[in-house]
Amino acid sequence: MGRAGPESDMNADRYGEILVFTRVVACGGLSAAARALSLSPSAVSKRISRLEKRLNVRLLNRSSRSLRLTAEGEAFYAGAARSLDTLDEAENALKSLSNSPRGLLRIFGPPAFGYLQLAPLVPEFLALYPDLRLEFQLHNEIVDPVEAGVDLAIRMGPQRDSSLVARKIGGSRWIICAAPSYLRRHGTPQTPTDLLSHNCMSFSVRTHRVHWSFKENGHTVRVPVRGNAISNQGEMLRQLALNGVGILRISEFVVAADTAAGRLVPVLADYVEKEEEEPIYAVFHHQRHMSPRIRVFLDFVQKKLAEQRRHN
């Protein structure tokens, strides 16, 4: 039978054999090494024999009472011990990296969410992880993270792309509001159907007809609304509302400061489902082991957004 080829050598348990060999030398015997490794003495002996056969050299002179390294064994032990030490150092370095992530994290997301939700969290996050750098790409388009060259993408609403991992990091309540100047000129709607006679601005217009949903007498009511100004940018719609152009339905976090200051006034609050939220997800391609950079960022953002919801 010929000598085993490279593929057969690669399949051999080289690490296990070398580990057993160095432990035998360090413990001074097969039985002691077996106890340290939680193996039977026969299993230890077999691994040593396989290693010697593969190397085609005797490493140990064994007898019933003693165990001594051969000259070849001494030379091999020195190199093997150094190699295992190097491997241990590499594993410890990786664990250290996991505990203190470093490098560049690229994030794709909606502009309003980036400005208003993520930006206020960045100083504390970077103070916790000073070896990380963040790159934000802010657009409203839905992208594949790999195609966009980012580590993760923030998306609003239900996710149906099964090729991606979606982790919910928060939620946003809807609010309907308008500037006091608009309400003085056109009146304040008292019921959802009153919106039929108002100028309504929607954030996302994918069809010719837009409906806003409400809860009325325990039932969901969908009201078709129309307006003379639309945009795919939440900040643009917010500015239009502040200037009295119309009534706006938008994520609450976009206008929270304005409603608190009275620049915008909530309307139809009794008809808006208070517990209804639009989910916010971070999506990324499946990885067997999630990057430490992604993990610590998602854990941090999820925790902070949850704290904000509890305090609101």
Coordinates of C-alpha atoms in Angstrom, one line a residue:
M1 CA 0.0 0.0 0.0
G2 CA 1.4 3.4 -1.0
R3 CA 2.0 6.4 1.2
A4 CA -1.1 8.3 2.2
G5 CA -1.7 11.4 0.0
P6 CA -2.0 15.0 1.1
E7 CA -5.8 14.8 1.4
S8 CA -5.5 11.8 3.8
D9 CA -3.0 13.7 5.8
M10 CA -5.3 16.7 6.1
N11 CA -8.0 14.5 7.4
A12 CA -5.9 13.2 10.2
D13 CA -6.5 14.6 13.7
R14 CA -3.2 16.4 13.7
Y15 CA -4.1 18.8 16.4
G16 CA -5.5 16.1 18.7
E17 CA -2.4 14.0 18.3
I18 CA 0.0 16.8 18.9
L19 CA -2.0 18.0 21.9
V20 CA -1.9 14.5 23.4
F21 CA 1.8 14.1 22.7
T22 CA 2.7 17.4 24.4
R23 CA 0.5 16.6 27.4
V24 CA 2.1 13.2 27.8
V25 CA 5.5 14.9 27.9
A26 CA 4.3 17.6 30.3
C27 CA 2.6 15.1 32.7
G28 CA 5.5 12.6 32.5
G29 CA 3.4 9.6 31.6
L30 CA 0.4 8.2 29.7
S31 CA -1.8 7.7 32.7
A32 CA -1.4 11.2 34.0
A33 CA -2.0 12.7 30.6
A34 CA -5.1 10.5 30.2
R35 CA -6.5 11.9 33.4
A36 CA -5.7 15.5 32.4
L37 CA -7.4 15.0 29.1
S38 CA -10.3 12.9 30.3
L39 CA -9.3 10.1 28.0
S40 CA -8.5 6.4 28.6
P41 CA -4.8 5.4 28.7
S42 CA -5.4 3.2 25.7
A43 CA -6.8 6.2 23.7
V44 CA -3.8 8.3 24.6
S45 CA -1.5 5.4 23.5
K46 CA -3.3 5.0 20.2
R47 CA -2.9 8.7 19.4
I48 CA 0.8 8.7 20.1
S49 CA 1.2 5.6 17.9
R50 CA -0.8 7.3 15.1
L51 CA 1.4 10.4 15.4
E52 CA 4.6 8.3 15.3
K53 CA 3.4 6.4 12.3
R54 CA 2.4 9.5 10.4
L55 CA 5.8 11.1 11.1
N56 CA 7.6 7.8 10.5
V57 CA 9.7 8.3 13.6
R58 CA 9.7 7.2 17.2
L59 CA 9.1 10.1 19.6
L60 CA 8.9 8.3 22.9
N61 CA 10.8 5.4 24.5
R62 CA 8.2 3.7 26.7
S63 CA 8.4 1.0 29.3
S64 CA 6.2 -0.1 32.1
R65 CA 8.1 2.2 34.5
S66 CA 9.4 5.1 32.5
L67 CA 8.9 7.3 29.5
R68 CA 11.6 9.2 27.8
L69 CA 11.8 11.4 24.7
T70 CA 14.0 10.3 21.9
A71 CA 16.3 12.8 20.2
E72 CA 13.7 13.2 17.5
G73 CA 11.0 13.5 20.1
E74 CA 12.8 16.3 21.9
A75 CA 13.2 18.2 18.6
F76 CA 9.5 17.7 17.7
Y77 CA 8.3 18.6 21.2
A78 CA 10.0 22.0 21.1
G79 CA 8.3 22.9 17.9
A80 CA 5.0 21.3 18.8
A81 CA 4.8 23.2 22.1
R82 CA 5.6 26.5 20.4
S83 CA 2.9 25.8 17.8
L84 CA 0.2 25.1 20.4
D85 CA 1.3 28.2 22.3
T86 CA 0.8 30.2 19.1
L87 CA -2.6 28.7 18.6
D88 CA -3.6 29.5 22.1
E89 CA -2.4 33.1 21.6
A90 CA -4.5 33.4 18.4
E91 CA -7.6 32.1 20.2
N92 CA -7.1 34.5 23.1
A93 CA -6.6 37.3 20.6
L94 CA -9.9 36.4 18.9
K95 CA -11.7 36.3 22.3
S96 CA -10.2 39.6 23.1
L97 CA -11.5 41.0 19.8
S98 CA -14.9 39.6 20.6
N99 CA -14.9 41.4 23.9
S100 CA -13.6 44.6 22.4
P101 CA -14.7 44.8 18.8
R102 CA -12.7 46.9 16.4
G103 CA -12.7 48.0 12.8
L104 CA -15.3 49.6 10.5
L105 CA -19.1 48.9 10.7
R106 CA -21.1 50.1 7.7
I107 CA -24.8 50.8 8.3
F108 CA -27.5 51.5 5.7
G109 CA -30.8 53.1 6.8
P110 CA -33.5 55.7 6.4
P111 CA -32.3 59.3 6.9
A112 CA -34.9 60.2 9.5
F113 CA -34.1 57.1 11.6
G114 CA -30.4 57.9 11.3
Y115 CA -30.7 61.5 12.3
L116 CA -33.2 61.2 15.1
Q117 CA -32.7 57.7 16.5
L118 CA -29.1 56.6 15.8
A119 CA -27.2 59.9 15.9
P120 CA -28.0 60.6 19.6
L121 CA -26.8 57.1 20.6
V122 CA -23.5 57.3 18.7
P123 CA -21.4 59.2 21.3
E124 CA -22.1 56.7 24.1
F125 CA -21.7 53.7 21.8
L126 CA -18.3 54.9 20.6
A127 CA -17.2 55.7 24.1
L128 CA -17.9 52.0 25.0
Y129 CA -16.2 50.7 21.9
P130 CA -13.4 53.2 21.0
D131 CA -11.8 50.8 18.5
L132 CA -14.9 50.8 16.3
R133 CA -15.6 53.2 13.4
L134 CA -19.1 53.8 12.1
E135 CA -20.0 54.6 8.5
F136 CA -23.7 55.6 7.9
Q137 CA -25.2 55.4 4.4
L138 CA -28.6 57.1 4.7
H139 CA -31.3 56.5 1.9
N140 CA -34.9 55.4 1.8
E141 CA -34.3 52.7 -0.8
I142 CA -34.5 49.0 0.2
V143 CA -31.1 47.4 -0.5
D144 CA -29.4 44.1 -0.2
P145 CA -26.6 44.6 2.4
V146 CA -24.1 42.7 0.4
E147 CA -24.9 44.6 -2.9
A148 CA -24.8 47.9 -1.0
G149 CA -21.4 47.0 0.5
V150 CA -22.7 47.4 4.1
D151 CA -22.7 45.1 7.2
L152 CA -26.4 45.7 8.0
A153 CA -29.4 47.6 6.8
I154 CA -32.2 49.2 8.9
R155 CA -35.6 48.6 7.5
M156 CA -39.1 49.7 8.7
G157 CA -42.1 47.5 8.5
P158 CA -42.7 43.7 8.1
Q159 CA -39.8 41.8 6.4
R160 CA -40.5 39.1 3.8
D161 CA -37.0 38.5 2.4
S162 CA -36.2 35.0 3.7
S163 CA -32.7 35.2 2.3
L164 CA -31.7 37.7 5.1
V165 CA -31.6 37.5 8.8
A166 CA -34.0 40.1 10.3
R167 CA -33.6 41.1 13.9
K168 CA -36.2 43.4 15.4
I169 CA -34.5 46.3 17.2
G170 CA -37.5 48.4 18.0
G171 CA -40.7 49.9 16.8
S172 CA -42.3 53.2 16.0
R173 CA -45.8 54.4 16.7
W174 CA -47.7 56.3 14.1
I175 CA -48.9 59.8 14.8
I176 CA -51.2 62.2 12.8
C177 CA -50.5 65.8 13.3
A178 CA -50.7 69.3 11.9
A179 CA -49.4 72.8 12.6
P180 CA -51.6 75.1 14.6
S181 CA -51.7 77.5 11.6
Y182 CA -53.2 74.8 9.4
L183 CA -55.8 73.8 12.0
R184 CA -56.8 77.5 12.5
R185 CA -57.5 77.8 8.7
H186 CA -59.1 74.5 8.0
G187 CA -60.4 73.3 11.4
T188 CA -59.5 70.2 13.4
P189 CA -60.8 66.8 12.2
Q190 CA -63.0 65.1 14.8
T191 CA -63.4 61.7 13.2
P192 CA -61.4 59.8 10.6
T193 CA -63.9 60.5 7.8
D194 CA -63.4 64.2 8.3
L195 CA -60.0 63.7 6.6
L196 CA -61.8 63.4 3.3
S197 CA -62.0 67.2 3.2
H198 CA -58.5 67.9 4.4
N199 CA -55.1 68.1 2.7
C200 CA -53.3 64.9 3.9
M201 CA -49.6 64.3 3.3
S202 CA -48.3 60.7 3.3
F203 CA -44.7 59.6 3.6
S204 CA -44.8 56.7 1.2
V205 CA -47.0 56.8 -1.9
R206 CA -46.8 53.5 -3.8
T207 CA -50.3 53.6 -5.3
H208 CA -52.6 56.3 -6.6
R209 CA -54.8 55.8 -3.6
V210 CA -53.5 56.1 -0.1
H211 CA -55.4 54.8 3.0
W212 CA -54.8 55.7 6.7
S213 CA -56.0 53.1 9.2
F214 CA -57.9 53.9 12.4
K215 CA -59.7 52.1 15.2
E216 CA -63.3 53.1 15.6
N217 CA -65.8 51.2 17.9
G218 CA -63.4 48.2 18.0
H219 CA -63.1 47.9 14.2
T220 CA -60.4 48.9 11.8
V221 CA -61.4 51.8 9.5
R222 CA -59.4 52.6 6.4
V223 CA -59.9 56.1 5.1
P224 CA -58.7 57.2 1.6
V225 CA -56.8 60.4 1.8
R226 CA -55.4 62.8 -0.7
G227 CA -53.0 65.7 -0.6
N228 CA -51.2 68.1 -2.9
A229 CA -47.7 67.5 -1.6
I230 CA -45.8 64.2 -1.3
S231 CA -42.2 63.1 -0.6
N232 CA -40.1 60.1 0.2
Q233 CA -38.2 62.0 2.8
G234 CA -39.7 62.3 6.3
E235 CA -37.8 65.5 7.0
M236 CA -39.3 67.1 3.9
L237 CA -42.8 66.2 5.0
R238 CA -42.1 67.4 8.6
Q239 CA -41.0 70.8 7.2
L240 CA -44.2 71.0 5.0
A241 CA -46.3 70.2 8.0
L242 CA -44.5 72.8 10.2
N243 CA -45.2 75.4 7.4
G244 CA -49.0 74.6 7.5
V245 CA -49.3 72.8 4.2
G246 CA -51.4 69.9 5.5
I247 CA -52.0 67.0 7.9
L248 CA -49.2 64.5 8.3
R249 CA -49.1 60.8 9.2
I250 CA -45.6 59.8 10.2
S251 CA -43.5 57.9 12.7
E252 CA -43.8 59.5 16.1
F253 CA -40.0 59.8 16.7
V254 CA -39.7 62.1 13.6
V255 CA -42.0 64.8 15.2
A256 CA -41.6 64.1 18.9
A257 CA -39.7 67.3 19.6
D258 CA -42.3 69.3 17.6
T259 CA -45.3 67.9 19.3
A260 CA -43.7 68.4 22.7
A261 CA -43.0 72.1 21.9
G262 CA -46.5 72.6 20.3
R263 CA -45.2 73.3 16.8
L264 CA -47.3 70.4 15.7
V265 CA -50.5 69.2 17.3
P266 CA -51.7 65.6 17.4
V267 CA -55.1 65.0 15.9
L268 CA -57.5 62.0 16.0
A269 CA -55.4 60.6 18.8
D270 CA -58.4 58.6 20.2
Y271 CA -58.7 56.8 16.9
V272 CA -55.0 55.9 16.5
E273 CA -54.2 52.5 18.0
K274 CA -51.8 53.4 20.8
E275 CA -50.1 50.0 20.9
E276 CA -49.8 49.6 17.2
E277 CA -46.2 50.0 16.1
E278 CA -44.3 49.7 12.8
P279 CA -41.5 47.3 13.5
I280 CA -37.9 48.3 12.9
Y281 CA -35.5 45.6 11.8
A282 CA -31.8 45.3 11.2
V283 CA -31.2 42.9 8.4
F284 CA -28.0 41.2 7.3
H285 CA -26.9 38.1 5.5
H286 CA -26.8 34.8 7.5
Q287 CA -23.5 34.2 9.2
R288 CA -22.6 31.1 11.2
H289 CA -20.9 33.4 13.7
M290 CA -22.3 36.9 13.9
S291 CA -19.5 39.5 13.6
P292 CA -18.8 41.0 17.0
R293 CA -19.1 44.5 15.4
I294 CA -22.7 43.8 14.4
R295 CA -23.6 42.0 17.6
V296 CA -22.5 44.8 20.0
F297 CA -24.1 47.5 17.8
L298 CA -27.5 45.7 17.6
D299 CA -27.5 44.8 21.3
F300 CA -26.8 48.5 22.2
V301 CA -29.4 50.0 19.9
Q302 CA -32.1 47.5 20.8
K303 CA -31.5 48.2 24.5
K304 CA -31.5 52.0 24.1
L305 CA -34.7 52.1 21.9
A306 CA -36.5 49.9 24.5
E307 CA -35.5 52.3 27.2
Q308 CA -36.9 55.2 25.2
R309 CA -40.2 53.4 24.7
R310 CA -40.5 52.8 28.4
H311 CA -40.0 56.4 29.2
N312 CA -42.4 57.7 26.6

